[in-house]
PDB file of C-alpha atoms and ligand atoms in Angstrom:
ATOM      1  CA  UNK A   1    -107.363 -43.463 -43.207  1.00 92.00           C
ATOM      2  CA  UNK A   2    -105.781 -40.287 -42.393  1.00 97.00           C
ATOM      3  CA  UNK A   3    -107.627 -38.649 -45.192  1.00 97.00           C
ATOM      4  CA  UNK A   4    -110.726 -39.766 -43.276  1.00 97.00           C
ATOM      5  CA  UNK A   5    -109.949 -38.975 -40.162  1.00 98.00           C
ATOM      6  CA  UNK A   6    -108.840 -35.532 -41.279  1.00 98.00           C
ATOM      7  CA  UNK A   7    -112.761 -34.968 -43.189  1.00 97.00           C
ATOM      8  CA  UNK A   8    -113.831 -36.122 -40.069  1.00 97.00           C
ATOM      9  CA  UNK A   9    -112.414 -33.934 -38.277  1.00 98.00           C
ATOM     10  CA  UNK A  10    -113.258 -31.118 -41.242  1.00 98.00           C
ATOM     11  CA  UNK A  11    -117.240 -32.164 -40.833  1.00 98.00           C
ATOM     12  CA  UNK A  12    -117.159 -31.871 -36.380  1.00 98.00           C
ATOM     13  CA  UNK A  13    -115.149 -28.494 -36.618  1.00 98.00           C
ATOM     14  CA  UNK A  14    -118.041 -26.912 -38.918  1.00 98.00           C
ATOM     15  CA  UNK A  15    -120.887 -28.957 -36.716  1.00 98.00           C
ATOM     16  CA  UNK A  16    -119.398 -26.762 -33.527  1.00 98.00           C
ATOM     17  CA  UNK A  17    -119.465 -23.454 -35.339  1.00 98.00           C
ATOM     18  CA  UNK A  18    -122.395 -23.614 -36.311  1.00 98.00           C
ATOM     19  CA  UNK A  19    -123.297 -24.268 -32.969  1.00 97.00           C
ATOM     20  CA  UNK A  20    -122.181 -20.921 -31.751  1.00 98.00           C
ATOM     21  CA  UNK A  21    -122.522 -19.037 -34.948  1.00 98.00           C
ATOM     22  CA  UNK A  22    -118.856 -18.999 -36.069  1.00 98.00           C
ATOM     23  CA  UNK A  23    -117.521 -18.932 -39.374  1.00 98.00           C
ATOM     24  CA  UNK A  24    -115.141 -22.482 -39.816  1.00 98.00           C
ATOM     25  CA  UNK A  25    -112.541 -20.374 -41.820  1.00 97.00           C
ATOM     26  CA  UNK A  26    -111.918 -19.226 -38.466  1.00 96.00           C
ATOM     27  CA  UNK A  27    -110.292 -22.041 -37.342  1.00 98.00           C
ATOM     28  CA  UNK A  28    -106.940 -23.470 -38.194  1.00 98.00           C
ATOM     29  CA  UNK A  29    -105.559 -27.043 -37.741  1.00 98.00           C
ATOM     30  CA  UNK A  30    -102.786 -27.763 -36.494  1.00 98.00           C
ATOM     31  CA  UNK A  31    -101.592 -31.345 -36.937  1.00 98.00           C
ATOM     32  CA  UNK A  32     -99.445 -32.453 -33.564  1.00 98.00           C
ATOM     33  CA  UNK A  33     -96.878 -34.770 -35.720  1.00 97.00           C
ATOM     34  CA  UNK A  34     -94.837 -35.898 -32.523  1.00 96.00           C
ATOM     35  CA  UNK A  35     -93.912 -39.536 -32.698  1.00 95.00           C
ATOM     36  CA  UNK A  36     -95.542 -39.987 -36.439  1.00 97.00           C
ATOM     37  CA  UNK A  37     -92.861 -40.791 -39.804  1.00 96.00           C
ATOM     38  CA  UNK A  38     -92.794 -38.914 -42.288  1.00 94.00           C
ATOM     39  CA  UNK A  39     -95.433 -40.956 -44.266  1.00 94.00           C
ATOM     40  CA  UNK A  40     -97.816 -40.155 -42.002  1.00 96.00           C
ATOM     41  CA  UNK A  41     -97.129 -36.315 -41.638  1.00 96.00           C
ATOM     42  CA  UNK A  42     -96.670 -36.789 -46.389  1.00 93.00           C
ATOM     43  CA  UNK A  43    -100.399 -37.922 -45.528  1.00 95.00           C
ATOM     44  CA  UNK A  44    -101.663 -35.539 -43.595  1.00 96.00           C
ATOM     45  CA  UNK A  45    -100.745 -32.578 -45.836  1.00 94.00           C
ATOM     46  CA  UNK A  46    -102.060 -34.336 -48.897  1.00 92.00           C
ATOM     47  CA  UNK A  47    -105.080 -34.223 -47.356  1.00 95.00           C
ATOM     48  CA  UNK A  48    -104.962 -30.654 -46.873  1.00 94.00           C
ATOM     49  CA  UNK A  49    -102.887 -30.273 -43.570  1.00 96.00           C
ATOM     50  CA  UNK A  50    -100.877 -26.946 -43.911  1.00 95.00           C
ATOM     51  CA  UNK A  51     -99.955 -26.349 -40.028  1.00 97.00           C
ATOM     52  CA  UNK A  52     -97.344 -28.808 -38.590  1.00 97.00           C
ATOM     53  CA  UNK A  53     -96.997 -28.969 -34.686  1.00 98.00           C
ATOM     54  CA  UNK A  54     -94.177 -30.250 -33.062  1.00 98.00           C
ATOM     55  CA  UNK A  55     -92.719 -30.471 -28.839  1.00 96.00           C
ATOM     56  CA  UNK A  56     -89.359 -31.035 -28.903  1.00 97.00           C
ATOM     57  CA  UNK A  57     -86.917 -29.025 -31.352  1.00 98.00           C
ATOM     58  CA  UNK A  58     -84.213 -31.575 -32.754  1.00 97.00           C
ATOM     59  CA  UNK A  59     -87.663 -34.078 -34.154  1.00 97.00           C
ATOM     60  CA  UNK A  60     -88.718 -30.962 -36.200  1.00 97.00           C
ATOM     61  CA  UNK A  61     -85.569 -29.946 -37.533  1.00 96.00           C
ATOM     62  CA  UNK A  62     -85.021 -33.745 -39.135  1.00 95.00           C
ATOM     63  CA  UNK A  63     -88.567 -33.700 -40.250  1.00 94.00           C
ATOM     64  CA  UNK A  64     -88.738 -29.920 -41.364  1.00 93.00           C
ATOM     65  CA  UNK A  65     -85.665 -30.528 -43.331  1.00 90.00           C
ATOM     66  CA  UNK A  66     -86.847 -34.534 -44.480  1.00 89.00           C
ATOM     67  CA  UNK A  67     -89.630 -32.967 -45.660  1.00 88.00           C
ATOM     68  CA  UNK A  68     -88.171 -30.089 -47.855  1.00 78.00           C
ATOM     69  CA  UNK A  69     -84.958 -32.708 -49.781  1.00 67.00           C
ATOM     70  CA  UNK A  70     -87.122 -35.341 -49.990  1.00 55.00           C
ATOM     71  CA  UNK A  71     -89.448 -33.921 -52.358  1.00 54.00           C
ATOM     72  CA  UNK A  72     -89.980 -36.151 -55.208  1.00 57.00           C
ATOM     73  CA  UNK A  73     -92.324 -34.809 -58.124  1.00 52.00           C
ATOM     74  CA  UNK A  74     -95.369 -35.635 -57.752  1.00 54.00           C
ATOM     75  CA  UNK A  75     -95.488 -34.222 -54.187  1.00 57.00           C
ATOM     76  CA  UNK A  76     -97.896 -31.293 -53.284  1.00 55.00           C
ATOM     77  CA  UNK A  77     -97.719 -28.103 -54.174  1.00 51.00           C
ATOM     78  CA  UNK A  78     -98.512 -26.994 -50.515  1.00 62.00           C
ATOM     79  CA  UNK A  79     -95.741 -28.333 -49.234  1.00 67.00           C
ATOM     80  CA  UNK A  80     -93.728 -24.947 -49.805  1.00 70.00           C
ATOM     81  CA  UNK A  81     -96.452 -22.985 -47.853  1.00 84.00           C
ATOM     82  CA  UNK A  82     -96.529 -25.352 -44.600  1.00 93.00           C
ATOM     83  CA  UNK A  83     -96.358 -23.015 -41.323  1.00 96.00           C
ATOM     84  CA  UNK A  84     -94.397 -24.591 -38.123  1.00 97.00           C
ATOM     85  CA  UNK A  85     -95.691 -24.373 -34.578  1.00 98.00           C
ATOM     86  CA  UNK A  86     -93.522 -25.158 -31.838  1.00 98.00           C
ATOM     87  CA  UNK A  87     -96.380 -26.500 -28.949  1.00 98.00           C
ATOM     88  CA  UNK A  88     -93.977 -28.130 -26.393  1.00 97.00           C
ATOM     89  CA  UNK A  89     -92.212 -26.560 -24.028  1.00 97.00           C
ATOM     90  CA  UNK A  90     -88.763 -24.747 -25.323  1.00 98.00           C
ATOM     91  CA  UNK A  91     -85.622 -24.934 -23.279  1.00 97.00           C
ATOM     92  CA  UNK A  92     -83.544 -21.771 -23.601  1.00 98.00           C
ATOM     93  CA  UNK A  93     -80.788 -23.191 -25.484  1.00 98.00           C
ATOM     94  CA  UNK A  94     -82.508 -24.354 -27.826  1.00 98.00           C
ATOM     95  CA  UNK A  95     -83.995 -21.061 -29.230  1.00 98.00           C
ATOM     96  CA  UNK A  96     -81.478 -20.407 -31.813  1.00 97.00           C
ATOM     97  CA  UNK A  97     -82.249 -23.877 -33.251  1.00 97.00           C
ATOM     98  CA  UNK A  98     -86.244 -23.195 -33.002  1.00 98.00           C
ATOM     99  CA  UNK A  99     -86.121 -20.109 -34.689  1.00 97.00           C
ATOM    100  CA  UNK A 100     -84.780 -21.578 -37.633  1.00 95.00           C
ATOM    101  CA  UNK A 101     -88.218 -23.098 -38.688  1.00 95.00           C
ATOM    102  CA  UNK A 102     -90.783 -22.326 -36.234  1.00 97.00           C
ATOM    103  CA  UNK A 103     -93.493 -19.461 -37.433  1.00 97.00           C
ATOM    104  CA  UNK A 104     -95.292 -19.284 -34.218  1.00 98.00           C
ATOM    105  CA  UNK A 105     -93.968 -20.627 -30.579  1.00 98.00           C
ATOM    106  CA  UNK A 106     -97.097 -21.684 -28.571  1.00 98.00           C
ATOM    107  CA  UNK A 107     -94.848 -22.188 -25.613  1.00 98.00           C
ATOM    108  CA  UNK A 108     -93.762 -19.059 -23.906  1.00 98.00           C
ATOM    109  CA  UNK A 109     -94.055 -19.567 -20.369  1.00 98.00           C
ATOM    110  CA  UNK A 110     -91.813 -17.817 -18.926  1.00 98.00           C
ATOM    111  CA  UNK A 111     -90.350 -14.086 -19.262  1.00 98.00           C
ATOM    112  CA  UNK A 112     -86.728 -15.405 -19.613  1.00 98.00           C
ATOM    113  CA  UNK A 113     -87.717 -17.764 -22.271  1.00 98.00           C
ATOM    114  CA  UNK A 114     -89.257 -14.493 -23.729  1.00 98.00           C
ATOM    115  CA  UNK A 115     -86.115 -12.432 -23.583  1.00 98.00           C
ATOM    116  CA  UNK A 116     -84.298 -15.340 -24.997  1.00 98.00           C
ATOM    117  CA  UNK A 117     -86.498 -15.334 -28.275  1.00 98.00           C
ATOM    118  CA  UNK A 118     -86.892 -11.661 -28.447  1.00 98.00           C
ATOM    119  CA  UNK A 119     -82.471 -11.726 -28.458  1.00 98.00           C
ATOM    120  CA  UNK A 120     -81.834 -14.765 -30.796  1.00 98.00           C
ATOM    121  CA  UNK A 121     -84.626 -12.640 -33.184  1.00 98.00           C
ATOM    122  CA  UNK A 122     -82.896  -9.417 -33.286  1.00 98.00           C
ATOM    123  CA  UNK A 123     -79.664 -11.495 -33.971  1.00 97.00           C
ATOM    124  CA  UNK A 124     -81.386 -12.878 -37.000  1.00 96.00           C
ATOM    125  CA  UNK A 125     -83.262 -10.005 -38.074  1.00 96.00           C
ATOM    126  CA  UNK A 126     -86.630 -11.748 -37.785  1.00 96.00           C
ATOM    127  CA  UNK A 127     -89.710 -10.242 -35.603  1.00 98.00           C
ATOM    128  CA  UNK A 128     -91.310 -14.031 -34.525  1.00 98.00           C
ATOM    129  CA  UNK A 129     -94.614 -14.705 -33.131  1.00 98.00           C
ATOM    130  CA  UNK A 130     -95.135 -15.909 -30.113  1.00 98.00           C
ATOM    131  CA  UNK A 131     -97.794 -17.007 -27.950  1.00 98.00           C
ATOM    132  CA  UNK A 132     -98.391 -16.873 -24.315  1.00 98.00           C
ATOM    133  CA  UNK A 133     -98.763 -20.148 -22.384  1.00 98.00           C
ATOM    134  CA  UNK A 134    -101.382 -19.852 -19.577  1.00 98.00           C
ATOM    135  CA  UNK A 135    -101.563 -22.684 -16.677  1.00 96.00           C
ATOM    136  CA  UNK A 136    -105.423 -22.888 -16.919  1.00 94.00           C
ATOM    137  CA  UNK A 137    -105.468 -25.842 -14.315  1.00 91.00           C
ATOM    138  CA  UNK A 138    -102.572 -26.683 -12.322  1.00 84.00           C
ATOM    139  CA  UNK A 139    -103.141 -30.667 -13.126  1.00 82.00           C
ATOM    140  CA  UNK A 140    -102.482 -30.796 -16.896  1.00 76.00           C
ATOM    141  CA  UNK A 141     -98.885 -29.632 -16.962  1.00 82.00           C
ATOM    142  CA  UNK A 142     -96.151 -27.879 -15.150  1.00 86.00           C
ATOM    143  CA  UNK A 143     -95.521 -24.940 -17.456  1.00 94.00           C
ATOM    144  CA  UNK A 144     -97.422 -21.547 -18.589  1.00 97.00           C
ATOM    145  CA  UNK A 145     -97.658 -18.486 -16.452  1.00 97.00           C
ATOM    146  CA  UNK A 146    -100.369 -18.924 -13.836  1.00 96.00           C
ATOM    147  CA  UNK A 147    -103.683 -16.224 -14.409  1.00 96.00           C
ATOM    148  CA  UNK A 148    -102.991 -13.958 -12.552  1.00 96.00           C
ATOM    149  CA  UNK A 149     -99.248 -13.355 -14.051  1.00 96.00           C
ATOM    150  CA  UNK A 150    -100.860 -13.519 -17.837  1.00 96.00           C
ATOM    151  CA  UNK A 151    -101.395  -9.850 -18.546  1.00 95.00           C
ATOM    152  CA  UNK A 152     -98.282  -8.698 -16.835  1.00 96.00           C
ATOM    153  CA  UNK A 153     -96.253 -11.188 -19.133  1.00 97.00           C
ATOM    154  CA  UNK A 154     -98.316 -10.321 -22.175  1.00 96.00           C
ATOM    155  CA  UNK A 155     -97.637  -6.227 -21.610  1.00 95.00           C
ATOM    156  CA  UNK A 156     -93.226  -6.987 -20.822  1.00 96.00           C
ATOM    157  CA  UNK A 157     -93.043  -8.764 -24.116  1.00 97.00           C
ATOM    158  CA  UNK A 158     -95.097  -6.996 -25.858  1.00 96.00           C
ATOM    159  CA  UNK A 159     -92.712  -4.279 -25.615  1.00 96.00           C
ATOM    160  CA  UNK A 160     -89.713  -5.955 -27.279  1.00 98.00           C
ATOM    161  CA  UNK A 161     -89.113  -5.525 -30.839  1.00 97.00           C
ATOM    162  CA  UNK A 162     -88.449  -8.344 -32.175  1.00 98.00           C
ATOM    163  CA  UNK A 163     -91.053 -11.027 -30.711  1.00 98.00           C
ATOM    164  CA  UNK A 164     -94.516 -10.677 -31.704  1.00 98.00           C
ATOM    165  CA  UNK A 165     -97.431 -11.817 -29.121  1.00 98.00           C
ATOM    166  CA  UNK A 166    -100.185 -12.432 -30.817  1.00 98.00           C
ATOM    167  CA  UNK A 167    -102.543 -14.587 -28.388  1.00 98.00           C
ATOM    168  CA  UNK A 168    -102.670 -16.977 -25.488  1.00 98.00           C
ATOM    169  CA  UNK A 169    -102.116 -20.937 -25.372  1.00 98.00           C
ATOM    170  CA  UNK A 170    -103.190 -23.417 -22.746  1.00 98.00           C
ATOM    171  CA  UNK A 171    -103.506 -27.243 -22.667  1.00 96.00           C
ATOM    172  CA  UNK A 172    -106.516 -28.063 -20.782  1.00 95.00           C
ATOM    173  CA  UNK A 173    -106.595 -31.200 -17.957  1.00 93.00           C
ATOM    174  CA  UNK A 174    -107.369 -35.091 -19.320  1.00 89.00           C
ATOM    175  CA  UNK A 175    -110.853 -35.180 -18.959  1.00 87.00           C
ATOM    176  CA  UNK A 176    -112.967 -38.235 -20.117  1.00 87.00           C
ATOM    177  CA  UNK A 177    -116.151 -35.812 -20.413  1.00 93.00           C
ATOM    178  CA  UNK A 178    -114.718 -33.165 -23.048  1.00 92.00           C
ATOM    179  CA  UNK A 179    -117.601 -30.240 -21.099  1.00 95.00           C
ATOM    180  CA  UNK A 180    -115.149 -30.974 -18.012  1.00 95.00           C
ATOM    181  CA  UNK A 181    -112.754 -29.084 -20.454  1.00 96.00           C
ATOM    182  CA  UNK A 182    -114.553 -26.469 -21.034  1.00 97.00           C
ATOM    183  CA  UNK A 183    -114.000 -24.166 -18.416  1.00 96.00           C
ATOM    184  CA  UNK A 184    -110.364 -24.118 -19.171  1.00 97.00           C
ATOM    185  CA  UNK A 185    -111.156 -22.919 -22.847  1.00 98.00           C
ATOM    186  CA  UNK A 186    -113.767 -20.348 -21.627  1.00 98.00           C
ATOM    187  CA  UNK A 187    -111.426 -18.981 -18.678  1.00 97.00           C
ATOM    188  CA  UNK A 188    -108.595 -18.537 -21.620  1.00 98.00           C
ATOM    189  CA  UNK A 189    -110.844 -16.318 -23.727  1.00 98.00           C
ATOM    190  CA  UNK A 190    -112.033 -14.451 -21.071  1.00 98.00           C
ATOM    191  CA  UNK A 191    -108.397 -13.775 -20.060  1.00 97.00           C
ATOM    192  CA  UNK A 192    -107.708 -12.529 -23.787  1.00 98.00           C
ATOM    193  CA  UNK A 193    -111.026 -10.327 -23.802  1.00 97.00           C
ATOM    194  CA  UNK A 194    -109.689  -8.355 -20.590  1.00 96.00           C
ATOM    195  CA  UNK A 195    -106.518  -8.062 -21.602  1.00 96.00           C
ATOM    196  CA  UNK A 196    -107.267  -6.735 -25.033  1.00 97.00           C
ATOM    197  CA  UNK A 197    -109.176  -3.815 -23.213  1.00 94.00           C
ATOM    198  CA  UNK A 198    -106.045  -2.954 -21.426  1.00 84.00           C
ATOM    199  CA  UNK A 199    -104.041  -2.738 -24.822  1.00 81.00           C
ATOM    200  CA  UNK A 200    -103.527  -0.828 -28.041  1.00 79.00           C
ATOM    201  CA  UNK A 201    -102.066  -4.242 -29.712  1.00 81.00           C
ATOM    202  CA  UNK A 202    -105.003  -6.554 -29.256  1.00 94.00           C
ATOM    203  CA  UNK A 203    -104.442 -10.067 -28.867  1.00 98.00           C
ATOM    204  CA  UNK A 204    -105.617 -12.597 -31.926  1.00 97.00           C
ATOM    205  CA  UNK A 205    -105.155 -15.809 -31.303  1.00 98.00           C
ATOM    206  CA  UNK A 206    -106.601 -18.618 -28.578  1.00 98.00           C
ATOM    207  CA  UNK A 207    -104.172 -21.947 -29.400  1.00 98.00           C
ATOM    208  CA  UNK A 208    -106.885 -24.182 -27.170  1.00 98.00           C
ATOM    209  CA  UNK A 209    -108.480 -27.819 -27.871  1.00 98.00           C
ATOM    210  CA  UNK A 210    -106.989 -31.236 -29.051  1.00 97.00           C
ATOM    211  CA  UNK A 211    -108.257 -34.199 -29.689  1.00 96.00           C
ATOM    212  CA  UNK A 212    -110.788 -35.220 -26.778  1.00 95.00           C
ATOM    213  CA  UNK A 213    -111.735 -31.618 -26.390  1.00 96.00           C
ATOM    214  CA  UNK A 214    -111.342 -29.425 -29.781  1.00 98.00           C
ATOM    215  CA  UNK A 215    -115.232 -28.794 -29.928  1.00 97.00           C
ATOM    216  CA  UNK A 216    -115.777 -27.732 -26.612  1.00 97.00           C
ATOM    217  CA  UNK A 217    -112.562 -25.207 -27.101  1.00 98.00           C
ATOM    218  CA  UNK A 218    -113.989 -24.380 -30.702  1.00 98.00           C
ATOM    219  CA  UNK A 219    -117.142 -23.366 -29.084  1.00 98.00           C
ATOM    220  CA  UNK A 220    -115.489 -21.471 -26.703  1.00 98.00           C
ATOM    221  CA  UNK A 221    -113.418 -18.892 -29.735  1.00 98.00           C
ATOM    222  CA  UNK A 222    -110.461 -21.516 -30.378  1.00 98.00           C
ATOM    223  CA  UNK A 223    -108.592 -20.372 -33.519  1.00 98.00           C
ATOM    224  CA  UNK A 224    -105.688 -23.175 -33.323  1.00 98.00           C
ATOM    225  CA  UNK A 225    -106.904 -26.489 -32.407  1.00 98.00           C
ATOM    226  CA  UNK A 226    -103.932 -28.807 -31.488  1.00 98.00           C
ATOM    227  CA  UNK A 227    -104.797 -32.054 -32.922  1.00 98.00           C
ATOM    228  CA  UNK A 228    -103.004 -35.739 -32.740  1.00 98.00           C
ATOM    229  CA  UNK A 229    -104.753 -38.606 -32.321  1.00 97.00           C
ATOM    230  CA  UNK A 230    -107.538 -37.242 -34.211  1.00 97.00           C
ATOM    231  CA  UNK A 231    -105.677 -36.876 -37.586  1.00 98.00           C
ATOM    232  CA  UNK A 232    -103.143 -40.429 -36.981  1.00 98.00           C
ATOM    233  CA  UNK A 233    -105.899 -42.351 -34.656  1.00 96.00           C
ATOM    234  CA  UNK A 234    -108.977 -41.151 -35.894  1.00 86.00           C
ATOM    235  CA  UNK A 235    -110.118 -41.052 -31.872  1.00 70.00           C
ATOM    236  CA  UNK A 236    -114.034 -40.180 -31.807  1.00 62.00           C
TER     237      UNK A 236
HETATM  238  C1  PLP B 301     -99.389 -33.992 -28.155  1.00 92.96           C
HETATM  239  C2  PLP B 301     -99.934 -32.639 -28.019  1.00 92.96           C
HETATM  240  C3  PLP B 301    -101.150 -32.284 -28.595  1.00 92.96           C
HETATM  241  C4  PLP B 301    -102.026 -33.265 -29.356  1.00 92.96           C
HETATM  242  O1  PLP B 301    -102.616 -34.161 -28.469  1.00 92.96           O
HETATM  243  P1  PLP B 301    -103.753 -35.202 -28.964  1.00 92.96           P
HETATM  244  O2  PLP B 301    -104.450 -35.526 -27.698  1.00 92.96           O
HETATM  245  O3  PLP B 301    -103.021 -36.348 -29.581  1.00 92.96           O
HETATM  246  O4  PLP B 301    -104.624 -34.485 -29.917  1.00 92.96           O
HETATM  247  C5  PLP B 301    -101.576 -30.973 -28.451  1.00 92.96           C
HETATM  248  N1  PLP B 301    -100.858 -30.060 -27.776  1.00 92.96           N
HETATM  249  C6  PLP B 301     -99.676 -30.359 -27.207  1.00 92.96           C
HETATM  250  C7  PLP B 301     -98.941 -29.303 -26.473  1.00 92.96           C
HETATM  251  C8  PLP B 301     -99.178 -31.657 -27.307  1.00 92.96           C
HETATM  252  O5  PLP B 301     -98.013 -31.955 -26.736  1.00 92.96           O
END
């Protein structure tokens, strides 16, 4: 059922870019595992899952390191190559213990939190990449810088050596029409376009969409969809 779910999901991701003309390889996956076993998450990355997402730090760590002893032999190959995302939002103290697994933080939304990454990094000798969380609509949740802070943040942290920005994150309002979304995801791309023409280190990455929503954000030049239900529920 996963398996399904995930071709699904495979089959509407290449429907919207061809909508709008872009190339599918653009866009990555990444499968929100919060609440799911191990089983499930086993399932998902058998059916070619290779981006885990996670909110809180302490579920990851037991999973991250579940999934890497646990490894009996006829698991897949990929599960050496699977990339961590940290999506919910990080309390300071608990950066040492994200950096351990996480290749990208979604969550930065603040400049302290920032500072706090870009510190535990150096300690470790690791450069990690980060995105910037932008409060699109003041609704959907209480954290990310609001708009008209985004470029200021991006430019500080872009200056420290060991974090990394390399795009913007937001997490659009409930909507039960997903072009009531859409908006959100266009405002978010907009915001990257002007701040890449302020900057010698453009910015990549748009972590928008999940599972009500990921076409509208695809549509509108998501590279990270953040997806759930989709993959465990198979939601339409
Ligand atoms: C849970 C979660 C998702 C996935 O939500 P679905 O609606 O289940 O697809 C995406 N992003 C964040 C930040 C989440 O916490």
């Amino acid at each position: 059922m996963i398996r399904d779910n995930i071709l699904n999901i495979k089959e509407r991701i290449a429907q919207a870019c061809s909508q709008v003309g872009r190339d599918p390889r653009q866009i990555t996956v990444v499968a929100v595992t919060k609440g799911r076993n191990i089983d499930e998450i086993r399932q998902a990355i058998a059916a070619g899952i290779s981006d885990i997402g996670e909110n809180k730090v302490q579920e990851a760590l037991l999973k991250y390191s579940e999934l890497a002893t646990n490894r009996r032999t006829h698991e897949p190959a990929n599960l050496r190559t699977i990339r961590w995302h940290m999506v919910g939002h990080l309390q300071t103290n608990k950066v040492k213990e994200a950096l351990k697994i996480f290749d990208l933080i979604h969550s930065v939304d603040s400049l302290r939190l920032g500072r706090e990454i870009n510190k535990q990094s150096q300690r470790l000798n690791k450069v990690q990449d980060i995105l910037i969380e932008v409060k699109t609509s003041e609704e959907a949740t209480k954290f990310g810088f609001k708009p008209e802070e985004a470029a200021e943040a991006v430019r500080e942290l872009t200056q420290l050596k060991n974090i990394n920005v390399t795009g913007l994150m937001t997490i659009a309002p409930r909507v039960d029409n997903p072009e009531e979304a859409r908006p959100y995801f266009r405002a978010l791309r907009e915001m990257k376009d002007q701040i890449n023409q302020l900057t010698s280190h453009p910015l990549t990455i748009l972590s928008m969409g999940m599972s009500d929503d990921f076409e509208a954000a695809i549509e509108e030049g998501a590279s990270l969809v953040r997806l759930g239900r989709a993959i465990f529920e198979g939601v339409e």
